[in-house]
Coordinates of C-alpha atoms and ligand atoms in Angstrom, one line a residue:
M15 CA 26.1 -14.4 -18.9
A16 CA 26.4 -15.7 -22.2
S17 CA 23.8 -18.4 -21.7
G18 CA 21.6 -15.7 -20.1
V19 CA 20.5 -12.9 -22.2
N20 CA 19.0 -16.0 -24.1
A21 CA 17.6 -17.3 -21.5
K22 CA 13.1 -16.6 -21.7
V23 CA 11.9 -14.6 -19.1
V24 CA 8.4 -13.8 -18.3
V25 CA 7.2 -11.4 -15.7
V26 CA 3.8 -11.4 -14.9
G27 CA 2.0 -8.7 -13.8
C28 CA 3.1 -5.1 -15.2
G29 CA 3.0 -2.6 -12.0
I30 CA 6.2 -0.7 -10.7
S31 CA 8.0 -4.3 -9.5
G32 CA 7.4 -6.1 -12.7
I33 CA 8.1 -3.3 -15.0
A34 CA 11.4 -2.5 -12.7
A35 CA 12.9 -5.9 -13.0
A36 CA 12.1 -6.2 -17.0
Q37 CA 13.8 -2.7 -17.0
K38 CA 17.5 -4.3 -15.6
L39 CA 17.3 -7.6 -17.2
V40 CA 17.0 -5.7 -20.6
K41 CA 19.5 -3.8 -19.7
A42 CA 22.3 -6.3 -18.5
G43 CA 21.4 -7.7 -22.1
F44 CA 18.6 -9.8 -21.5
H45 CA 16.5 -10.1 -25.1
H46 CA 13.6 -12.6 -24.6
V47 CA 11.9 -10.7 -21.5
R48 CA 8.1 -10.7 -21.3
I49 CA 6.1 -9.2 -19.3
L50 CA 2.1 -10.6 -19.0
E51 CA -0.8 -7.4 -17.8
A52 CA -4.3 -8.8 -16.8
T53 CA -5.6 -5.5 -17.6
S54 CA -5.6 -3.2 -20.7
R55 CA -3.1 -0.5 -18.3
C56 CA 0.4 -0.3 -16.6
G57 CA 0.9 0.8 -12.9
G58 CA -1.1 -1.2 -11.5
R59 CA -1.8 0.3 -7.4
V60 CA 0.0 3.0 -9.2
K61 CA -3.0 5.2 -11.1
T62 CA -4.2 8.3 -12.0
G63 CA -6.9 9.5 -12.5
K64 CA -9.7 12.2 -13.6
F65 CA -11.6 14.8 -11.8
G66 CA -13.1 17.1 -13.5
D67 CA -10.5 18.7 -14.8
N68 CA -7.6 18.0 -12.4
I69 CA -5.5 15.0 -11.9
V70 CA -6.0 12.7 -8.6
E71 CA -4.4 9.5 -7.7
I72 CA -6.3 6.7 -7.3
G73 CA -3.7 4.4 -6.2
A74 CA -0.1 5.3 -4.4
N75 CA 0.0 9.2 -3.1
W76 CA 2.8 10.6 -2.3
I77 CA 6.9 9.4 -1.6
H78 CA 7.0 8.3 1.2
G79 CA 10.4 9.4 2.3
P80 CA 11.9 11.3 -0.6
S81 CA 15.6 11.9 -0.2
E82 CA 19.0 10.0 -1.6
E83 CA 18.4 6.7 -0.6
N84 CA 14.6 6.4 -1.8
P85 CA 15.2 4.8 -5.3
V86 CA 12.0 6.7 -6.9
F87 CA 13.0 10.0 -5.8
R88 CA 16.1 9.6 -7.9
L89 CA 14.1 8.2 -11.0
A90 CA 11.1 10.6 -10.3
R91 CA 14.3 13.9 -10.0
Q92 CA 15.8 12.2 -12.8
Y93 CA 13.0 12.3 -15.1
G94 CA 12.2 16.1 -14.0
L95 CA 8.8 15.4 -12.3
L96 CA 9.4 17.2 -8.9
E97 CA 8.6 20.1 -7.6
P98 CA 11.8 22.2 -6.9
E99 CA 10.9 22.1 -3.2
A100 CA 10.9 18.8 -3.0
L101 CA 14.4 18.5 -4.0
T102 CA 15.6 20.7 -1.8
P103 CA 18.4 19.3 0.8
E104 CA 15.9 20.7 3.6
N105 CA 13.4 19.3 2.3
Q106 CA 15.2 15.1 1.9
A107 CA 16.4 15.8 5.6
V108 CA 13.1 16.3 7.7
D109 CA 13.0 12.8 10.1
I110 CA 9.5 12.7 10.6
G111 CA 9.6 9.1 11.0
G112 CA 6.2 8.3 8.6
H113 CA 4.3 10.8 10.1
P114 CA 4.4 14.3 8.4
P115 CA 3.4 17.4 10.6
W116 CA 0.6 18.3 8.6
V117 CA -1.7 21.4 10.1
P118 CA -4.6 19.3 11.6
N119 CA -8.5 20.8 12.1
I120 CA -10.4 18.4 14.5
F121 CA -14.5 18.9 14.5
S122 CA -16.3 16.4 16.3
S123 CA -20.0 14.6 16.2
S124 CA -21.8 17.7 17.7
G125 CA -20.6 20.6 15.5
Q126 CA -17.8 22.0 17.0
K127 CA -14.2 22.9 15.8
L128 CA -11.8 21.3 18.6
K129 CA -9.1 23.5 20.6
A130 CA -5.7 22.5 20.3
E131 CA -4.9 21.9 23.9
D132 CA -7.9 19.7 24.6
V133 CA -6.8 17.4 22.1
Y134 CA -3.4 17.5 22.1
P135 CA -2.0 15.5 25.1
A136 CA -4.1 12.5 23.0
L137 CA -2.7 13.0 20.1
E138 CA 1.3 13.0 22.0
M139 CA 0.1 10.0 23.9
F140 CA -0.9 8.5 20.4
A141 CA 2.4 9.2 19.2
E142 CA 4.5 8.1 21.9
L143 CA 2.7 5.0 21.8
L144 CA 3.5 4.8 17.9
D145 CA 7.0 4.7 18.8
E146 CA 7.2 2.0 21.4
S147 CA 5.1 -0.2 19.3
S148 CA 7.4 -0.2 17.1
E149 CA 10.6 -1.3 19.8
F150 CA 9.5 -5.1 20.3
Q151 CA 10.7 -6.4 16.4
N152 CA 13.3 -8.7 17.5
Q153 CA 13.3 -8.7 21.3
K154 CA 10.4 -11.7 22.0
G155 CA 8.1 -11.9 24.4
E156 CA 6.1 -8.6 23.5
P157 CA 3.2 -7.9 25.9
C158 CA 0.2 -8.0 23.7
A159 CA -0.4 -9.6 20.2
S160 CA -1.2 -6.3 18.0
V161 CA -0.3 -3.2 18.2
G162 CA -4.4 -2.2 18.9
D163 CA -4.3 -3.9 21.9
F164 CA -0.6 -2.8 23.3
I165 CA -2.0 1.5 22.7
R166 CA -5.5 1.0 24.3
T167 CA -3.8 -0.8 27.4
Q168 CA -1.0 1.5 27.5
V169 CA -3.5 4.5 27.1
K170 CA -6.0 3.2 30.1
Q171 CA -2.9 3.7 32.0
R172 CA -1.3 6.2 31.1
A173 CA -4.3 8.2 31.0
A174 CA -5.4 7.1 34.6
E175 CA -2.1 8.6 35.2
K176 CA -1.6 11.7 33.5
W177 CA -5.0 13.0 32.8
K178 CA -6.2 12.0 36.8
D179 CA -6.9 16.3 37.0
V180 CA -8.7 16.8 34.0
D181 CA -12.8 16.7 33.7
V182 CA -14.4 13.4 32.9
A183 CA -15.6 15.2 29.5
T184 CA -12.4 16.3 28.0
R185 CA -10.9 12.9 29.4
S186 CA -13.9 11.0 27.3
L187 CA -12.5 13.4 24.4
R188 CA -9.2 12.4 24.5
L189 CA -9.8 8.7 24.4
C190 CA -12.5 9.1 21.6
V191 CA -9.7 11.0 19.4
I192 CA -7.4 7.9 20.0
S193 CA -10.2 6.2 18.4
N194 CA -9.7 8.1 15.5
M195 CA -6.4 7.9 15.6
L196 CA -6.7 4.2 15.5
K197 CA -8.6 4.2 12.2
V198 CA -5.6 6.9 10.4
E199 CA -3.0 3.9 11.5
C200 CA -5.9 1.3 10.0
C201 CA -5.6 3.7 6.5
V202 CA -1.3 3.8 7.0
N203 CA -1.1 0.4 7.2
G204 CA -3.8 -1.2 5.4
A205 CA -5.4 -3.0 7.5
H206 CA -9.5 -4.2 9.0
S207 CA -8.3 -3.3 12.3
M208 CA -5.4 -2.0 14.7
N209 CA -5.9 -5.3 16.3
E210 CA -4.8 -7.0 13.2
V211 CA -1.3 -5.6 12.9
G212 CA 1.2 -7.8 14.4
L213 CA 3.0 -5.6 17.6
G214 CA 6.2 -8.3 17.1
A215 CA 7.4 -7.1 14.2
F216 CA 5.6 -3.8 13.8
G217 CA 9.4 -1.9 13.7
Q218 CA 10.3 -4.3 10.8
Y219 CA 8.8 -1.5 8.3
K220 CA 11.4 1.7 8.0
T221 CA 10.8 4.9 6.9
L222 CA 13.3 7.0 5.3
P223 CA 14.3 10.6 5.7
G224 CA 12.3 13.5 3.1
L225 CA 8.8 15.6 4.0
D226 CA 6.7 13.6 1.8
C227 CA 5.9 15.0 -1.5
T228 CA 3.3 14.0 -4.4
F229 CA 3.7 14.0 -8.5
P230 CA 2.7 17.4 -9.6
G231 CA 2.0 15.8 -13.1
G232 CA 0.7 12.5 -11.9
Y233 CA 2.4 9.6 -10.1
E234 CA 1.6 7.7 -13.5
G235 CA 4.3 9.8 -15.0
L236 CA 7.1 7.3 -13.7
I237 CA 5.6 4.6 -14.9
K238 CA 5.5 6.1 -18.5
N239 CA 9.2 7.4 -18.3
L240 CA 10.1 3.7 -17.2
M241 CA 7.9 1.8 -19.9
L242 CA 9.8 4.1 -22.3
E243 CA 13.1 2.3 -21.7
L244 CA 11.5 -0.7 -22.5
P245 CA 11.4 -2.2 -25.9
D246 CA 8.0 -1.8 -27.8
G247 CA 5.5 -4.8 -28.1
L248 CA 7.0 -6.1 -24.5
V249 CA 4.3 -6.2 -22.5
T250 CA 1.3 -7.9 -23.4
Y251 CA -2.0 -6.7 -21.8
N252 CA -5.5 -8.4 -21.4
W253 CA -3.4 -11.3 -20.8
P254 CA -4.5 -13.0 -17.6
V255 CA -2.2 -16.0 -16.2
R256 CA -3.7 -19.0 -15.5
C257 CA -1.2 -21.6 -13.9
I258 CA 2.4 -21.6 -13.4
Y259 CA 3.4 -25.1 -13.8
W260 CA 6.7 -25.4 -12.3
N261 CA 8.9 -28.0 -11.4
N262 CA 8.8 -29.5 -14.6
S263 CA 7.7 -33.0 -14.2
E264 CA 6.6 -33.4 -18.0
K265 CA 10.5 -32.9 -19.4
R266 CA 10.1 -29.9 -21.4
E267 CA 12.8 -28.5 -23.1
N268 CA 11.9 -25.0 -20.3
P269 CA 11.2 -25.7 -17.2
V270 CA 8.0 -23.5 -16.4
M271 CA 5.1 -23.1 -18.6
V272 CA 2.9 -20.5 -18.2
E273 CA -1.0 -21.0 -19.1
C274 CA -3.1 -17.7 -19.4
D275 CA -6.9 -17.3 -19.1
G276 CA -7.4 -17.8 -23.4
G277 CA -5.8 -21.2 -22.5
E278 CA -2.4 -20.2 -24.8
R279 CA 1.0 -22.0 -23.1
I280 CA 4.0 -19.9 -22.6
I281 CA 7.4 -21.8 -22.0
A282 CA 10.0 -19.5 -20.6
D283 CA 13.4 -20.3 -18.2
H284 CA 11.8 -18.7 -15.5
V285 CA 9.2 -16.9 -14.4
I286 CA 8.7 -13.4 -12.3
V287 CA 5.6 -13.3 -10.5
T288 CA 4.8 -9.8 -9.1
V289 CA 0.7 -10.1 -8.9
P290 CA -0.5 -8.5 -5.5
L291 CA -0.6 -10.4 -1.9
G292 CA -4.4 -10.4 -2.2
Y293 CA -4.6 -11.8 -5.4
L294 CA -2.2 -14.5 -4.5
K295 CA -4.2 -14.7 -1.3
R296 CA -6.9 -15.6 -2.8
H297 CA -5.9 -17.8 -5.8
H298 CA -2.8 -19.5 -5.1
S299 CA -4.5 -23.2 -4.9
T300 CA -4.6 -22.4 -9.2
L301 CA -2.2 -20.0 -9.6
F302 CA 1.1 -22.8 -9.2
H303 CA 0.9 -25.9 -10.1
P304 CA 2.7 -28.2 -8.0
P305 CA 0.8 -26.2 -5.3
L306 CA 3.3 -23.8 -2.9
P307 CA 5.2 -25.6 -0.6
L308 CA 3.7 -25.0 2.8
H309 CA 5.8 -22.7 4.7
K310 CA 5.5 -19.9 1.6
L311 CA 1.7 -20.4 1.7
H312 CA 1.6 -20.0 5.4
S313 CA 3.6 -17.1 5.1
I314 CA 0.8 -16.0 2.5
Q315 CA -2.1 -16.2 4.7
R316 CA 0.0 -15.1 7.9
L317 CA 0.4 -11.7 6.5
G318 CA -2.0 -8.9 5.8
F319 CA -3.6 -7.1 2.9
G320 CA -6.1 -4.8 3.7
T321 CA -8.3 -2.6 1.9
N322 CA -7.5 1.2 2.2
N323 CA -9.6 3.8 -0.1
K324 CA -9.8 7.4 -0.9
I325 CA -13.2 9.6 -1.9
F326 CA -12.1 12.6 -3.2
V327 CA -14.7 15.2 -2.6
E328 CA -14.9 19.4 -4.5
F329 CA -16.6 22.0 -2.8
D330 CA -17.5 24.8 -4.1
V331 CA -15.8 27.2 -1.2
P332 CA -13.6 25.6 1.4
W333 CA -14.9 25.1 5.0
W334 CA -11.7 23.7 6.5
D335 CA -8.7 26.9 7.6
A336 CA -6.9 28.7 4.9
Q337 CA -3.4 26.7 6.4
C338 CA -5.1 23.8 7.2
E339 CA -3.5 20.2 5.5
V340 CA -5.6 17.5 7.5
I341 CA -9.3 17.3 9.0
H342 CA -9.9 14.9 11.7
L343 CA -13.7 13.6 12.6
V344 CA -14.0 12.9 16.4
W345 CA -17.0 10.5 17.3
E346 CA -18.4 11.5 20.8
D347 CA -19.9 8.3 21.3
E348 CA -16.2 6.4 21.4
D349 CA -14.3 6.6 24.3
A350 CA -14.2 3.2 24.1
M351 CA -11.1 3.4 21.6
V352 CA -12.6 1.8 18.6
D353 CA -11.3 1.3 15.2
Q354 CA -14.3 -1.0 14.0
V355 CA -18.1 0.1 13.1
P356 CA -20.6 -2.2 15.1
D357 CA -23.0 -2.3 12.2
T358 CA -21.2 -1.8 8.8
Q359 CA -24.3 -1.2 6.8
R360 CA -26.1 1.1 9.0
S361 CA -23.0 3.6 10.2
W362 CA -19.8 2.2 7.7
I363 CA -19.0 6.0 7.3
K364 CA -17.7 5.9 11.2
K365 CA -14.3 4.2 10.0
L366 CA -14.0 7.2 7.9
F367 CA -11.1 9.1 9.6
G368 CA -11.5 12.2 8.2
F369 CA -9.6 14.2 4.5
T370 CA -6.8 15.2 3.9
V371 CA -6.3 18.8 1.7
L372 CA -5.6 19.0 -2.3
R373 CA -2.0 21.2 -2.1
P374 CA -2.3 23.7 -3.9
T375 CA -5.4 25.0 -4.1
E376 CA -4.6 26.8 -7.0
R377 CA -3.8 23.6 -9.0
Y378 CA -7.1 21.2 -7.8
G379 CA -9.6 24.4 -6.2
H380 CA -11.6 23.0 -3.7
V381 CA -10.9 19.2 -3.2
L382 CA -10.6 17.0 -0.1
C383 CA -9.5 13.2 0.1
G384 CA -11.1 11.3 2.5
W385 CA -9.7 7.8 3.7
I386 CA -11.4 5.4 5.0
A387 CA -10.1 1.6 5.7
G388 CA -11.7 -2.3 6.3
H389 CA -14.4 -3.8 6.1
E390 CA -16.5 -0.5 5.6
S391 CA -14.2 0.6 3.4
E392 CA -14.7 -3.0 1.4
Y393 CA -18.7 -2.3 1.8
M394 CA -18.8 1.4 0.6
E395 CA -17.6 0.1 -2.5
T396 CA -20.7 -1.8 -3.3
L397 CA -22.9 1.2 -2.7
S398 CA -23.3 3.5 -5.8
E399 CA -21.7 7.1 -5.9
Q400 CA -25.2 8.7 -5.1
E401 CA -25.1 6.7 -1.3
V402 CA -21.3 7.9 -0.7
T403 CA -22.3 11.7 -2.0
Q404 CA -25.1 11.2 0.6
A405 CA -23.8 9.7 3.3
I406 CA -20.6 12.2 2.9
T407 CA -22.7 15.4 2.6
Q408 CA -24.8 14.2 6.0
L409 CA -21.5 13.8 7.5
I410 CA -19.9 17.1 7.0
R411 CA -23.2 18.5 8.1
R412 CA -23.2 17.5 11.4
F413 CA -19.5 17.6 12.3
T414 CA -19.6 21.7 10.9
G415 CA -23.1 22.1 12.0
N416 CA -23.6 23.6 8.8
P417 CA -26.6 22.1 6.8
T418 CA -26.2 23.9 3.7
I419 CA -22.7 22.7 2.8
T420 CA -23.4 20.6 -0.6
P421 CA -20.6 18.3 -2.5
R422 CA -19.9 19.3 -6.2
R423 CA -19.3 16.2 -7.1
I424 CA -17.5 12.6 -5.6
L425 CA -14.5 10.1 -7.1
R426 CA -13.6 7.3 -4.9
S427 CA -11.5 4.7 -5.4
Q428 CA -12.5 0.5 -5.0
W429 CA -9.3 -1.3 -4.6
F430 CA -11.0 -4.5 -2.4
H431 CA -13.4 -5.4 -5.7
D432 CA -10.8 -4.9 -8.2
P433 CA -10.2 -8.6 -9.3
W434 CA -6.6 -8.4 -10.1
T435 CA -6.0 -6.6 -6.5
C436 CA -8.4 -7.6 -3.9
G437 CA -7.1 -4.6 -1.9
S438 CA -4.8 -2.4 -1.0
Y439 CA -1.8 -2.7 0.4
S440 CA -0.1 -5.5 3.0
H441 CA 0.6 -5.1 6.3
L442 CA 2.6 -7.4 9.1
G443 CA -0.3 -9.2 11.2
K444 CA -0.4 -11.2 14.3
G445 CA 2.2 -13.6 14.7
C446 CA 4.2 -12.3 11.1
S447 CA 8.0 -11.8 11.8
E448 CA 10.8 -11.1 9.2
Q449 CA 10.7 -14.8 7.9
D450 CA 7.3 -14.2 6.2
L451 CA 8.6 -12.0 4.6
D452 CA 12.1 -14.1 3.7
N453 CA 9.6 -16.5 2.8
M454 CA 7.6 -14.2 0.4
M455 CA 10.3 -13.4 -1.4
E456 CA 12.3 -17.2 -1.7
P457 CA 12.3 -18.3 -5.3
L458 CA 11.0 -22.3 -6.7
P459 CA 12.0 -25.0 -6.2
P460 CA 12.6 -23.8 -2.7
K461 CA 16.4 -23.8 -0.5
G462 CA 17.2 -27.6 -0.2
S463 CA 15.8 -28.7 -3.0
Q464 CA 18.0 -30.4 -5.5
S465 CA 17.5 -28.1 -8.3
Q466 CA 18.6 -24.6 -7.7
S467 CA 17.1 -23.2 -11.4
M468 CA 15.4 -20.2 -10.1
E469 CA 12.0 -21.2 -12.1
V470 CA 9.8 -19.3 -10.2
L471 CA 10.8 -15.9 -8.7
F472 CA 8.7 -13.7 -6.8
A473 CA 8.5 -9.7 -6.9
G474 CA 6.5 -7.2 -5.5
E475 CA 5.7 -4.8 -2.8
A476 CA 4.5 -7.4 -0.2
T477 CA 8.1 -9.5 -0.4
H478 CA 10.0 -6.5 0.6
P479 CA 11.4 -6.5 3.8
C480 CA 11.5 -3.4 5.3
Y481 CA 9.3 -1.4 2.5
F482 CA 6.6 -3.2 2.0
S483 CA 3.4 -1.5 0.8
T484 CA 5.3 0.9 -0.7
V485 CA 6.4 2.1 -4.3
H486 CA 10.0 2.3 -3.7
G487 CA 9.9 -1.5 -1.8
A488 CA 7.5 -2.7 -4.9
L489 CA 10.3 -1.1 -7.0
L490 CA 13.6 -2.1 -5.2
T491 CA 12.1 -6.2 -5.0
G492 CA 11.6 -6.1 -8.8
W493 CA 15.6 -4.8 -9.0
R494 CA 16.2 -7.7 -6.8
E495 CA 14.6 -10.1 -8.9
A496 CA 16.3 -9.0 -12.1
D497 CA 19.7 -9.4 -10.3
R498 CA 18.9 -12.3 -8.4
L499 CA 18.9 -13.9 -12.6
I500 CA 21.4 -11.9 -13.1
S501 CA 24.2 -13.4 -10.6
Y502 CA 22.9 -16.7 -11.4
Y503 CA 24.2 -16.7 -14.8
S504 CA 26.9 -15.0 -14.2
S505 CA 27.7 -18.1 -11.5
I506 CA 27.5 -20.5 -13.5
N507 CA 29.7 -20.9 -16.5
P508 CA 27.8 -21.7 -19.7
A509 CA 28.4 -25.0 -20.2
E510 CA 26.2 -25.5 -16.9
A511 CA 24.0 -23.2 -17.5
L512 CA 23.0 -24.8 -20.9
K513 CA 23.2 -28.7 -18.9
S514 CA 20.5 -26.4 -16.7
K515 CA 18.2 -26.3 -19.7
L516 CA 18.3 -29.5 -21.1
Ligands
6YU607 C1 3.2 4.6 -1.6 C2 1.6 5.9 -0.8 N1 -0.7 5.1 -1.1 C3 -2.9 4.6 -1.2 C4 -3.2 3.6 -2.3 C5 -2.8 2.9 -2.7 C6 -1.7 2.1 -2.5 N2 0.8 2.6 -1.9 P1 1.1 -3.5 -8.6 O1 -0.4 -3.9 -8.2 O2 0.9 -1.8 -9.2 O3 1.5 -4.9 -9.9 C7 1.0 -5.9 -9.7 C8 0.2 -6.3 -11.0 O4 -0.1 -7.3 -11.6 C9 -1.0 -5.3 -11.6 O5 -0.8 -4.3 -12.9 C10 -2.0 -6.2 -11.8 O6 -3.3 -6.2 -13.0 C11 -1.3 -7.4 -12.3 N3 -1.9 -8.8 -12.3 C12 -2.5 -9.7 -11.0 N4 -2.9 -10.4 -11.3 C13 -2.3 -11.3 -12.8 C14 -2.5 -12.1 -13.7 N5 -3.0 -13.5 -13.0 N6 -2.0 -12.6 -14.5 C15 -1.1 -11.2 -15.2 N7 -1.2 -9.5 -14.5 C16 -1.8 -10.2 -12.9 N8 2.7 4.1 -2.2 O7 4.7 4.7 -2.0 N9 2.6 5.6 -1.6 O8 1.2 7.2 -1.2 C17 0.6 5.0 -1.7 C18 -1.2 4.2 -1.5 C19 -5.1 3.3 -1.8 C20 -4.0 0.9 -3.1 C21 -0.5 3.2 -2.4 C22 1.5 3.3 -1.7 C23 1.5 1.2 -2.3 C24 1.5 0.9 -4.0 O9 0.9 1.7 -4.4 C25 2.0 0.3 -4.2 O10 2.9 -0.7 -2.5 C26 3.1 -0.4 -4.8 O11 2.3 0.5 -6.6 C27 2.8 -2.3 -5.2 O12 3.6 -2.1 -6.8 P2 3.6 -3.9 -7.3 O13 4.3 -3.9 -8.5 O14 4.2 -4.3 -6.2 O15 2.2 -4.2 -7.4 C28 4.6 1.1 10.9 C29 4.0 0.8 9.6 C30 3.6 0.9 8.4 C31 3.7 0.0 7.4 N10 2.9 1.0 5.9 C32 3.2 2.9 6.0 C33 3.6 3.0 5.2 C34 2.2 3.2 4.4 C35 1.7 3.3 2.6 N11 1.2 4.1 2.7 C36 0.2 4.5 1.2 C37 -0.1 5.2 1.2 C38 -0.8 5.6 0.2 C39 -2.0 6.8 0.6

């Protein structure tokens, strides 16, 4: 490792993956590590904000699968950031397969609170089909290209058999419930429509045991604690990277040169790129010189990166049940099982599947978090806060049948228009396979090149083979790329390492 500790490493991006990479390298003794961050803050898509007197999560919300195998859970426990309940063995043992068993309230667009027995068969069928959608991985010959197509085709067949004795109105209502569940899945997957989520690789995403939990003091507590492990001054803020010159044809002393927006140039032995997939999709052609190899570029294009936004809404008094944890809004004109609205500008609000209830009430007051994915969500970002408030107010009045309900205030996220993120998180699009994630994480120069000098490495949520789209996935990719460099230097002897730097 003698030469490794002197290697100059530049990490692009100070989200959880960039922080994790730097932390591991610093711990291993690398003392020329720096992070270049485009914005004025650390944390990236882990972002805690203020809403009145309370905190809310603008980005990541839960630890998905808080149990021993989850490194975010282990760190949060170590830093003392979780509530006692989240630490219990019972909580860690619950295996919910990524879908927490929340107590729902379901309202319809004609202002009715729906009866459980009318809608539960639809929820059950949907859950069954989601499970089945995960079973085509590595099998080839999946019956449809997308999860959306598969679910719609199967629901039509199964409804005709199973619900043949059910009256027409109830059957139609159940199909509308399926529409609502497709919109929920658009949020979960960060996709515009489930027609864009590939069926063949859907089972690639893995869940961990544990009942999803939140950070009572905010997710950013995790970031703050990790940052304390880094030396002062390691991060340079407001420093966007414009171009990474690799494959040194100018015979510079160091193989990589990083050019920043202000024109500054920084030389390095290794660069770890952690920018979001959305940013890569938009800027890959200017961010790398020479351009990325085609197989990597094609994977960047094939993988999906969509928008999922939150709209926090506060009320003076609750209009939902005391036990309710999630509110679904079912449109009664959607028995065609749709998860896209026909006219975005006029009816974008129909894409909002409903709300989760912020708990405990003693901490948050009566606050709901609305969820909206896709192009409709991107359009919502362009509206004024007043226009969004008006649309939300009308929606709630309609679904509750109560024309007096008035929100006290709202706050929404705008991830698509964040120039350094360009959306929310990644999913596997149609035609994607495990190979695309392998291509994403492959360092440059690529396999088969003469040089194996690890000039440019790739971390970030969209490079994790099975935990993409999550904080724990992102964290693990940072550690993975740090380990790649650590083992690179321990595998070459000091003399060779020196040669590779000349
Ligand atoms: C999770 C959750 N969660 C909700 C919402 C969002 C996300 N996630 P970063 O972007 O953090 O860092 C990159 C940095 O690079 C950044 O600071 C940039 O400013 C910087 N940068 C960019 N360009 C640059 C340049 N040119 N130069 C310099 N710097 C530059 N994850 O575990 N629990 O509840 C949620 C949620 C609204 C937006 C989430 C959640 C995703 C995580 O937030 C995200 O993965 C990580 O924070 C990313 O870290 P990073 O370091 O990679 O990038 C079957 C199947 C299903 C599949 N999905 C199921 C799981 C569902 C995921 N659920 C999400 C749900 C919510 C609600």
